[in-house]
């Protein structure tokens, strides 16, 4: 059970509230979950009321329509606004003396923005947008790192019903243009430079290129970084455009928009082909955030249940977890954001950067991708060197499966440093829904390396090949009930064909997510990687994450990637790429230990045919392994047809794979 025993779990409060409102009995989570899935109209109405979602309009008689996915109607006739929901906390949070945002960068600069100040800056920038003719439905795009200006610009955009999209400065220009060109923006908010991993980077030429290649952009708002060598005289200074005065703040009121009005556009990560422009709604994201908070247990900083709550989830602006981090403001939480590398300078790696950041700022909820925790353990980081982590009550992990041994090692390290062992909030979902399918629950037993439960309202099942649900076996992750945070549509897909083909073609009327999932009899879940990157050896299937779990605990293995490459109609080769801790080769003893670990932990069927040394594993900007592109490369596809280097975190590693793929093709043809 959670060690944060002194904090009453929010989900317990919700369970009691739901029982009172409905007259039903919910003796345990399984009963609550079954009700949430089988009575969606009742469930989502109770979530709305429990969260206190602001709206000037009464709720309709039915809040969830009977239309099948993806055409389900939600809260017809109801108006909402994301920014209005954030700013309902201003008075209470300000009175309690808690900031809205705490921000740090690599150079140690610290900014604290109060709730009144945040509201004033948002109001000023919203007025600057309106002064340039921006109105509902217009697109505002940003090329910004994880700084307060990005939060201000987003909230201002949402407050007037404009549609937001953002790309991180670590993305290449072709990847950015692939995304922004689709949506024809009128406004670009950009920075002219960044500092990352100990180095400064002038981005003024990239901003000029974006302006030249985005002909629909009418105005550029520029955040001057101090790292640029060239001026952009045509740009409007963002600081001037967001500078507030008392009159501006007093007159500011976000515009009420329909529940289904577009809020933002996010893009698929690149693990499944070219980016899809996914459109989510104000109301859908507000409801999803409310349901998600029941599981994450995040509280308001001014609430007696969670006094001084501070939320950090490390993310670049190019990953959906940036949206989730900003979403902490929806429940009145102070968000703590870090702009920079989580592992220090390239020539002097330091896995303590984020932990010290958390200690300095008394973070209570710390989240990151699973890879960061694995790297922390691999580096042997001593948590005693982080500072005071005693405020920390929750750790969050997502993006890829978190190995159980890593989770336990981090908890042990934090305990050894004198802090209480935090509760782990492991979640799995995706950019597609900007939320979770499987998640955590403070009332349930700990489940190291797994997900404690399915999220309330999400009809998640594991299906076999013929569409029958299975328990205790690995199957396709499907969602059999509509969710409010499923995309409204894909931008540039007027007849919905691409949307249908992406999610509903395999099982008609049912969302197929593309992950392997096992749901155990106790309700806990485990993700086993992408279902379209499955290892299939003689009809025996295995998720790639199981192989990673077996070998990445070995000394000498820094990282790995496995693909099952089809050689001909009847044969395949299992290739394991390993990043050795020492040197550029996999020595015979390490190869033998890898083979033994797979043979003993999994099965001799999954011992690789070849173990190949590489310098790095190709990863997306959100740290996901790029299994499918490498599989297709080795099956003979041209590199330019399977992967976009500008959308990668480490495109320099591709040279190794191209050379190895050529050798593999010569050997097998």
XYZ file of C-alpha atoms in Angstrom:
669
model
C 0.000 0.000 0.000
C 1.005 3.642 -0.375
C 3.388 5.060 2.203
C 1.541 8.418 1.934
C -0.924 7.059 4.462
C -1.509 10.426 6.115
C -3.044 11.793 2.906
C -6.592 10.562 2.297
C -6.671 9.168 -1.263
C -8.745 11.324 -3.582
C -10.205 8.223 -5.193
C -11.651 7.207 -1.813
C -13.377 10.567 -1.543
C -14.747 10.109 -5.053
C -15.983 6.584 -4.278
C -17.897 7.899 -1.273
C -19.255 10.831 -3.278
C -20.385 8.542 -6.123
C -22.149 6.234 -3.679
C -23.997 9.166 -2.124
C -25.012 10.611 -5.507
C -26.143 7.358 -7.114
C -27.363 5.310 -4.178
C -25.092 2.472 -5.325
C -22.605 0.548 -3.208
C -18.951 0.392 -4.213
C -17.225 -1.958 -1.784
C -13.968 -1.944 -3.745
C -12.266 -0.541 -6.826
C -13.475 -3.376 -9.048
C -17.099 -2.387 -8.348
C -16.326 1.283 -8.953
C -14.564 0.490 -12.224
C -17.386 -1.756 -13.472
C -19.917 1.010 -12.791
C -17.763 3.616 -14.576
C -17.624 1.500 -17.721
C -21.165 0.115 -17.733
C -22.943 3.345 -16.746
C -20.956 6.002 -18.621
C -23.669 8.673 -18.546
C -23.946 8.424 -14.772
C -20.189 8.154 -14.230
C -19.112 11.154 -16.308
C -21.840 13.333 -14.792
C -20.552 12.481 -11.303
C -16.938 13.186 -12.384
C -18.036 16.600 -13.702
C -19.762 17.481 -10.440
C -16.988 16.124 -8.192
C -14.329 18.125 -10.048
C -16.469 21.277 -10.126
C -15.977 21.943 -13.830
C -17.057 25.525 -14.500
C -19.796 26.251 -17.038
C -22.500 28.915 -17.396
C -24.839 26.367 -18.995
C -26.839 23.559 -17.345
C -25.931 19.977 -18.148
C -28.119 18.151 -20.674
C -30.382 15.299 -19.606
C -27.929 12.836 -21.168
C -24.260 13.798 -21.069
C -22.999 10.859 -23.172
C -24.734 10.056 -26.444
C -25.499 6.579 -27.713
C -23.621 7.023 -31.007
C -20.829 4.485 -31.620
C -17.167 5.496 -31.627
C -15.771 7.705 -32.973
C -18.959 9.744 -33.368
C -20.143 9.712 -29.741
C -21.654 13.045 -28.660
C -20.578 14.517 -25.314
C -22.314 17.136 -23.134
C -24.375 18.587 -25.988
C -25.118 22.289 -25.516
C -22.635 22.687 -22.637
C -19.981 25.414 -22.755
C -16.597 25.358 -21.019
C -13.124 26.881 -21.232
C -9.824 25.295 -20.194
C -8.312 28.593 -19.034
C -11.407 29.477 -17.013
C -11.042 26.161 -15.196
C -7.421 26.987 -14.333
C -8.188 30.459 -13.027
C -10.974 29.385 -10.674
C -8.057 28.695 -8.275
C -6.518 32.183 -8.378
C -8.094 33.673 -5.250
C -7.594 30.660 -2.956
C -4.069 29.837 -4.132
C -2.973 33.470 -3.958
C -4.449 33.881 -0.473
C -2.559 30.785 0.688
C 0.705 32.185 -0.704
C 1.418 29.421 -3.216
C 2.926 30.178 -6.651
C 1.389 28.895 -9.858
C 4.722 28.115 -11.567
C 8.276 27.523 -10.374
C 10.739 27.347 -13.265
C 14.460 26.628 -13.468
C 16.930 26.293 -16.304
C 20.378 24.747 -16.660
C 22.143 27.961 -15.713
C 20.366 28.070 -12.367
C 17.958 30.896 -13.142
C 14.799 30.521 -11.041
C 11.446 32.157 -11.729
C 8.371 32.068 -9.516
C 5.089 33.218 -11.005
C 2.161 33.840 -8.721
C -1.410 33.022 -9.649
C -2.381 36.699 -9.983
C 0.669 37.386 -12.131
C -0.037 34.369 -14.338
C -3.621 35.473 -14.874
C -2.502 39.007 -15.710
C 0.125 37.846 -18.234
C -2.360 35.490 -19.882
C -4.923 38.285 -20.127
C -2.375 40.627 -21.698
C -1.246 38.116 -24.296
C -4.849 37.133 -25.092
C -5.542 40.804 -25.797
C -2.432 40.987 -27.998
C -3.738 38.036 -30.021
C -7.195 39.583 -30.343
C -5.658 42.904 -31.390
C -4.166 41.072 -34.366
C -7.512 39.629 -35.380
C -7.053 36.156 -33.869
C -10.400 34.546 -33.133
C -11.967 31.177 -32.403
C -10.607 28.366 -34.504
C -7.444 30.188 -35.645
C -4.240 28.252 -35.106
C -1.414 29.541 -32.905
C 1.820 27.525 -33.045
C 4.875 27.705 -30.821
C 8.539 26.818 -31.161
C 9.478 26.952 -27.494
C 11.274 25.027 -24.743
C 9.720 24.139 -21.388
C 9.507 27.657 -19.987
C 6.735 29.746 -18.379
C 6.236 31.689 -21.618
C 4.937 28.511 -23.274
C 2.355 28.064 -20.501
C 1.281 31.717 -20.735
C 0.933 31.577 -24.516
C -1.078 28.343 -24.388
C -3.502 29.581 -21.733
C -4.014 32.850 -23.612
C -4.693 30.950 -26.817
C -7.197 28.672 -25.101
C -8.905 31.601 -23.381
C -10.099 33.047 -26.713
C -10.894 29.736 -28.410
C -7.855 29.698 -30.710
C -6.223 26.295 -31.321
C -2.745 25.595 -29.932
C 0.136 23.454 -31.210
C 3.747 23.358 -30.064
C 7.070 21.841 -31.145
C 10.250 21.674 -29.093
C 13.460 23.374 -30.283
C 15.246 20.005 -30.294
C 13.146 18.988 -33.306
C 14.549 19.398 -36.806
C 13.030 21.924 -39.177
C 11.554 19.285 -41.550
C 9.741 17.617 -38.629
C 8.374 20.953 -37.426
C 7.195 21.906 -40.893
C 5.588 18.472 -41.356
C 3.466 19.327 -38.348
C 2.787 23.053 -38.648
C 2.158 23.204 -42.397
C -0.798 20.876 -42.004
C -2.721 23.320 -39.824
C -1.946 26.695 -41.513
C -1.197 28.828 -38.443
C -1.703 32.593 -38.277
C 0.587 33.181 -35.290
C 4.052 31.831 -34.431
C 5.459 32.186 -30.912
C 9.169 31.358 -30.956
C 12.460 31.591 -29.124
C 15.683 32.665 -30.836
C 17.921 30.398 -28.758
C 18.154 27.645 -26.156
C 20.623 26.119 -23.745
C 20.703 22.337 -23.476
C 23.203 19.827 -22.087
C 25.653 22.575 -21.208
C 25.682 24.214 -24.638
C 23.973 27.281 -26.030
C 22.253 27.072 -29.408
C 21.377 30.032 -31.627
C 17.955 29.335 -33.191
C 17.428 32.661 -34.982
C 18.133 31.163 -38.420
C 15.633 28.369 -37.737
C 12.978 30.912 -36.781
C 13.670 32.748 -40.039
C 13.312 29.479 -41.936
C 10.006 28.715 -40.211
C 8.694 32.163 -41.103
C 9.715 31.662 -44.727
C 8.180 28.182 -44.963
C 4.911 29.000 -43.176
C 3.228 31.522 -45.495
C 0.042 31.725 -43.423
C 1.897 33.164 -40.407
C 1.012 36.856 -40.054
C 2.732 37.742 -36.770
C 5.734 36.338 -34.909
C 6.053 36.849 -31.146
C 9.659 36.349 -30.083
C 11.131 35.358 -26.726
C 14.670 36.717 -26.734
C 16.992 34.191 -25.124
C 20.296 36.032 -25.124
C 21.802 33.193 -27.190
C 21.040 34.575 -30.661
C 23.620 36.212 -32.900
C 21.086 37.757 -35.277
C 18.099 40.008 -34.685
C 14.609 39.390 -36.015
C 13.403 42.990 -36.278
C 10.035 42.012 -37.754
C 9.098 40.042 -34.630
C 7.000 41.408 -31.776
C 8.600 41.109 -28.342
C 6.683 38.518 -26.329
C 7.477 40.196 -23.024
C 5.889 43.410 -24.229
C 2.867 41.539 -25.593
C 2.296 39.731 -22.293
C 3.014 42.624 -19.949
C -0.059 43.080 -17.801
C -1.709 46.071 -16.208
C -4.521 46.306 -13.669
C -7.102 47.296 -16.283
C -6.240 44.327 -18.490
C -6.546 41.839 -15.649
C -9.807 43.301 -14.336
C -11.501 43.101 -17.730
C -10.247 39.630 -18.573
C -12.783 36.839 -18.995
C -12.102 33.676 -20.971
C -14.653 32.980 -23.673
C -17.083 30.121 -23.116
C -16.837 27.676 -26.017
C -18.781 24.505 -26.861
C -17.656 21.348 -25.049
C -16.326 19.954 -28.355
C -14.478 23.117 -29.427
C -10.854 22.286 -30.371
C -8.311 23.057 -27.649
C -5.038 21.847 -29.105
C -3.454 19.743 -31.800
C -0.878 17.159 -30.794
C 1.055 14.882 -33.091
C 1.704 11.167 -33.091
C 5.199 10.355 -31.905
C 6.541 8.933 -35.146
C 6.635 5.287 -33.998
C 3.747 4.487 -36.348
C 4.630 6.478 -39.472
C 4.218 10.117 -40.450
C 2.758 12.361 -37.751
C -1.012 12.479 -37.385
C -2.447 15.842 -36.314
C -4.761 14.849 -33.457
C -7.394 17.385 -32.406
C -8.681 17.308 -28.813
C -11.501 19.334 -27.304
C -11.719 21.713 -24.335
C -14.398 19.625 -22.639
C -12.837 16.258 -23.416
C -9.488 17.240 -21.942
C -11.110 18.783 -18.857
C -13.079 15.585 -18.174
C -10.067 13.352 -18.858
C -7.909 15.449 -16.523
C -10.566 15.166 -13.816
C -10.736 11.371 -14.158
C -6.952 11.132 -14.330
C -6.550 13.140 -11.132
C -8.585 10.554 -9.233
C -5.782 8.118 -10.042
C -2.705 10.365 -9.777
C -4.006 11.731 -6.455
C -2.756 15.204 -7.337
C -4.197 17.918 -5.100
C -4.448 21.683 -4.883
C -1.512 23.371 -3.164
C -3.947 25.255 -0.915
C -6.073 22.200 -0.031
C -5.824 20.902 3.551
C -5.500 17.385 2.093
C -2.363 18.263 0.113
C -0.888 21.508 1.506
C 2.059 22.773 -0.504
C 1.562 20.250 -3.334
C 4.174 20.747 -6.067
C 4.041 18.795 -9.298
C 6.913 18.107 -11.677
C 6.880 15.827 -14.692
C 10.024 16.135 -16.748
C 9.154 16.667 -20.389
C 10.075 18.621 -23.447
C 7.304 20.607 -25.087
C 7.290 18.047 -27.891
C 5.837 15.298 -25.682
C 2.250 15.037 -24.444
C 3.528 14.975 -20.865
C 4.119 18.712 -21.246
C 0.355 19.023 -21.667
C -0.121 16.845 -18.587
C 2.356 19.003 -16.616
C 0.450 22.167 -17.517
C -2.741 20.325 -16.568
C -1.587 20.395 -12.954
C -2.844 23.989 -12.915
C -6.380 22.702 -13.517
C -6.507 21.393 -9.956
C -4.751 24.340 -8.324
C -1.328 22.704 -8.067
C 1.983 24.542 -8.235
C 3.786 23.178 -11.295
C 7.585 22.954 -11.237
C 9.135 22.999 -14.694
C 12.730 22.425 -15.742
C 14.219 23.641 -19.015
C 17.284 21.630 -19.904
C 18.881 18.213 -20.032
C 17.835 15.735 -17.320
C 21.259 14.121 -17.453
C 23.558 17.131 -17.387
C 26.200 18.104 -19.918
C 27.122 15.683 -22.699
C 30.774 15.541 -21.674
C 29.957 15.309 -17.940
C 26.780 13.233 -17.452
C 24.986 13.895 -14.180
C 21.902 11.876 -13.242
C 21.344 14.040 -10.177
C 20.170 17.166 -12.032
C 16.437 16.513 -11.708
C 16.644 14.997 -8.233
C 18.425 18.092 -6.909
C 15.846 20.253 -8.713
C 13.103 18.304 -6.939
C 14.805 18.696 -3.546
C 15.430 22.448 -3.944
C 11.827 23.101 -4.880
C 10.236 20.684 -2.391
C 8.500 18.715 -5.144
C 5.824 16.373 -3.813
C 5.010 14.557 -7.090
C 7.933 13.765 -9.406
C 7.350 12.194 -12.813
C 9.483 11.191 -15.772
C 9.786 8.655 -18.555
C 10.764 5.143 -17.500
C 14.103 5.475 -19.288
C 15.207 8.213 -16.879
C 14.712 5.946 -13.851
C 16.569 3.118 -15.587
C 19.467 5.491 -16.337
C 19.483 6.694 -12.732
C 19.875 3.140 -11.451
C 22.426 2.187 -14.121
C 24.551 5.204 -13.179
C 24.531 4.153 -9.512
C 23.213 7.554 -8.417
C 23.353 8.073 -4.647
C 20.126 9.778 -3.564
C 21.853 11.088 -0.451
C 23.540 13.566 -2.825
C 20.219 14.962 -4.047
C 19.323 16.977 -0.986
C 16.151 16.812 1.076
C 13.611 14.615 -0.721
C 11.344 14.232 2.307
C 8.422 16.174 0.730
C 8.269 13.617 -2.096
C 5.150 11.451 -1.756
C 4.616 10.217 -5.344
C 6.759 9.102 -8.277
C 5.292 8.845 -11.770
C 6.505 6.806 -14.732
C 5.293 6.442 -18.306
C 6.407 6.294 -21.989
C 7.623 2.698 -21.791
C 7.322 -0.180 -19.300
C 9.251 0.410 -16.086
C 11.161 -2.706 -14.981
C 10.207 -3.879 -11.490
C 13.836 -4.048 -10.367
C 14.372 -0.417 -11.392
C 11.281 0.727 -9.514
C 12.372 -1.088 -6.372
C 15.946 0.184 -6.672
C 14.791 3.825 -6.872
C 12.504 3.353 -3.866
C 15.340 1.712 -1.946
C 17.732 4.534 -2.840
C 15.282 7.180 -1.655
C 14.716 5.293 1.620
C 18.469 4.945 2.136
C 18.765 8.722 1.763
C 16.445 9.168 4.734
C 13.152 9.903 2.973
C 9.968 7.848 3.104
C 9.373 5.463 0.231
C 7.014 7.213 -2.210
C 3.974 5.716 -3.904
C 4.542 4.831 -7.565
C 2.065 6.112 -10.125
C 2.787 4.063 -13.251
C 0.579 4.902 -16.220
C 0.216 3.934 -19.866
C -1.818 5.667 -22.529
C -0.691 7.809 -25.379
C -0.578 11.058 -27.282
C -3.614 9.786 -29.184
C -5.859 10.391 -26.166
C -3.573 12.736 -24.180
C -4.301 10.528 -21.210
C -4.124 7.029 -19.783
C -5.781 3.668 -20.329
C -4.035 1.848 -17.470
C -2.897 3.658 -14.391
C -2.369 3.842 -10.623
C -4.560 3.826 -7.518
C -3.301 4.686 -4.036
C -5.820 2.339 -2.445
C -4.562 -0.754 -4.276
C -1.527 -2.920 -3.461
C 1.781 -1.818 -4.939
C 2.559 -3.443 -8.277
C 6.263 -2.896 -9.139
C 6.845 -2.866 -12.885
C 3.115 -3.012 -13.611
C 0.061 -0.769 -13.662
C -2.247 -1.141 -10.694
C -5.531 -0.917 -12.596
C -7.465 0.250 -15.623
C -8.527 3.881 -15.539
C -12.070 4.701 -14.512
C -14.328 5.128 -17.531
C -11.905 3.358 -19.893
C -13.369 0.068 -21.134
C -9.933 -1.461 -21.612
C -9.586 -5.134 -22.470
C -6.932 -7.446 -23.881
C -8.283 -9.210 -26.991
C -7.039 -12.267 -28.819
C -6.761 -12.561 -32.601
C -10.487 -13.143 -33.106
C -11.612 -10.338 -30.814
C -12.359 -12.222 -27.596
C -11.240 -10.791 -24.229
C -8.549 -12.705 -22.348
C -7.357 -12.532 -18.744
C -3.891 -13.506 -17.616
C -2.757 -13.654 -21.253
C -1.214 -11.090 -23.556
C -3.609 -9.585 -26.083
C -4.296 -6.449 -28.102
C -5.054 -3.390 -25.982
C -8.524 -2.247 -27.015
C -10.990 0.254 -25.588
C -14.596 -0.849 -25.975
C -16.217 2.335 -24.622
C -15.893 5.905 -25.896
C -13.729 8.347 -23.962
C -14.197 12.128 -24.026
C -10.496 12.637 -24.779
C -10.424 10.525 -27.922
C -9.587 12.856 -30.823
C -12.428 14.879 -32.285
C -10.823 14.192 -35.667
C -7.472 14.279 -37.434
C -6.666 17.600 -39.058
C -6.801 17.357 -42.839
C -8.905 14.185 -42.752
C -12.319 15.525 -43.826
C -14.033 12.185 -44.345
C -12.469 10.579 -41.256
C -10.870 7.800 -43.295
C -7.401 8.123 -41.771
C -8.875 8.357 -38.266
C -10.915 5.207 -38.855
C -8.015 3.314 -40.403
C -5.674 4.304 -37.557
C -7.848 3.099 -34.678
C -11.084 1.371 -35.734
C -10.326 -0.708 -38.833
C -9.006 -3.816 -37.068
C -11.979 -4.267 -34.725
C -14.964 -2.290 -36.112
C -16.385 0.127 -33.564
C -13.619 -0.628 -31.044
C -10.454 1.415 -30.443
C -7.312 -0.657 -31.081
C -4.369 1.108 -29.541
C -1.491 -0.937 -30.973
C 0.031 -2.165 -27.702
C 0.237 -5.624 -26.186
C -1.491 -5.782 -22.817
C -2.015 -8.384 -20.108
C -4.742 -7.911 -17.505
C -4.267 -10.177 -14.503
C -7.146 -11.566 -12.398
C -6.457 -8.947 -9.690
C -6.994 -6.167 -12.254
C -3.357 -5.103 -12.506
C -1.961 -4.637 -16.006
C 1.307 -4.916 -17.865
C 2.252 -3.446 -21.235
C 4.509 -5.531 -23.484
C 5.389 -3.052 -26.228
C 3.884 -2.313 -29.606
C 1.713 -5.091 -30.974
C 2.962 -4.367 -34.478
C 6.558 -4.909 -33.291
C 5.829 -8.284 -31.726
C 8.384 -11.058 -31.602
C 6.824 -14.184 -33.130
C 8.956 -17.309 -33.001
C 7.266 -20.392 -34.365
C 3.841 -19.097 -33.349
C 5.003 -18.171 -29.832
C 4.635 -14.438 -29.265
C 6.552 -12.194 -26.927
C 6.407 -8.454 -26.284
C 9.732 -6.689 -26.715
C 9.591 -5.241 -23.193
C 9.969 -8.741 -21.717
C 13.293 -9.157 -23.496
C 14.455 -5.725 -22.329
C 13.519 -6.583 -18.757
C 15.527 -9.799 -18.977
C 18.774 -8.268 -20.219
C 18.965 -4.632 -19.137
C 19.576 -5.546 -15.520
C 22.848 -7.178 -16.597
C 26.122 -5.401 -15.932
C 27.578 -4.328 -19.260
C 24.256 -3.518 -20.984
C 23.468 0.189 -21.153
C 20.550 0.003 -23.574
C 19.076 -2.382 -26.131
C 16.638 -2.813 -28.998
C 15.214 -6.028 -30.435
C 13.455 -6.621 -33.757
C 12.104 -9.710 -35.483
C 13.080 -9.258 -39.137
C 11.189 -11.139 -41.835
C 13.686 -12.731 -44.249
C 11.197 -14.525 -46.466
C 7.657 -15.888 -46.265
C 8.684 -18.690 -43.931
C 11.629 -17.356 -41.951
C 12.703 -14.487 -39.737
C 15.798 -13.435 -37.823
C 15.738 -12.110 -34.281
C 18.255 -9.276 -34.022
C 19.302 -7.798 -30.688
C 21.162 -4.479 -30.724
C 23.106 -3.775 -27.555
C 24.818 -0.617 -26.334
C 27.758 -2.025 -24.323
C 28.774 -0.180 -21.177
C 32.442 -0.506 -22.100
C 33.826 -0.239 -25.596
C 32.218 -0.662 -28.989
C 31.846 -4.443 -29.030
C 29.859 -7.085 -27.205
C 32.493 -9.361 -25.656
C 31.857 -13.118 -25.668
C 31.173 -13.273 -21.930
C 28.498 -10.542 -22.165
C 26.942 -12.263 -25.171
C 26.811 -15.501 -23.191
C 25.203 -13.790 -20.192
C 22.593 -12.145 -22.428
C 21.756 -15.465 -24.051
C 21.539 -17.188 -20.681
C 19.288 -14.466 -19.224
C 16.812 -14.754 -22.105
C 16.914 -18.543 -22.099
C 16.241 -18.751 -18.353
C 13.895 -15.779 -17.895
C 11.815 -16.249 -21.040
C 12.444 -19.209 -23.317
C 15.146 -20.594 -25.612
C 12.795 -19.647 -28.472
C 13.621 -15.975 -27.904
C 17.405 -16.233 -27.850
C 18.514 -13.800 -30.600
C 20.014 -15.054 -33.829
C 22.508 -12.180 -33.738
C 23.698 -9.778 -31.049
C 25.028 -6.574 -32.588
C 26.885 -3.737 -30.862
C 25.689 -0.186 -31.516
C 26.550 3.177 -30.006
C 22.946 4.136 -29.198
C 19.352 2.985 -29.507
C 17.283 5.201 -31.825
C 14.619 7.019 -29.829
C 11.847 9.475 -30.509
C 11.816 12.869 -28.834
C 9.683 11.297 -26.097
C 12.336 8.569 -25.525
C 10.429 5.692 -27.131
C 12.484 3.035 -28.871
C 12.013 3.121 -32.633
C 11.567 -0.600 -33.159
C 9.345 -0.555 -36.238
C 11.483 1.769 -38.364
C 14.587 -0.359 -37.655
C 12.662 -3.552 -38.394
C 11.550 -2.122 -41.753
C 15.044 -0.852 -42.526
C 16.460 -4.370 -42.090
C 13.630 -5.791 -44.188
C 14.838 -3.683 -47.106
C 13.013 -0.344 -46.906
C 14.956 2.824 -47.650
C 15.818 4.815 -44.545
C 14.002 7.933 -45.825
C 10.794 5.913 -46.125
C 10.743 4.591 -42.577
C 12.124 7.269 -40.270
C 12.342 11.053 -40.026
C 15.700 11.955 -38.452
C 14.475 15.418 -37.519
C 11.858 13.837 -35.229
C 14.476 11.787 -33.362
C 16.270 12.479 -30.119
C 19.532 11.002 -31.502
C 19.569 10.897 -35.332
C 23.361 10.589 -35.370
C 23.006 6.923 -34.364
C 21.297 5.961 -37.643
C 24.595 5.533 -39.498
C 25.340 2.381 -37.501
C 21.989 0.832 -38.395
C 22.207 1.725 -42.084
C 25.611 0.030 -42.332
C 24.429 -3.025 -40.399
C 21.266 -3.269 -42.500
C 23.283 -3.273 -45.722
C 25.472 -6.075 -44.399
C 22.387 -7.988 -43.283
C 20.786 -7.643 -46.709
C 23.925 -8.947 -48.427
C 24.026 -11.897 -46.048
C 20.373 -12.901 -46.436
C 19.822 -12.399 -50.182
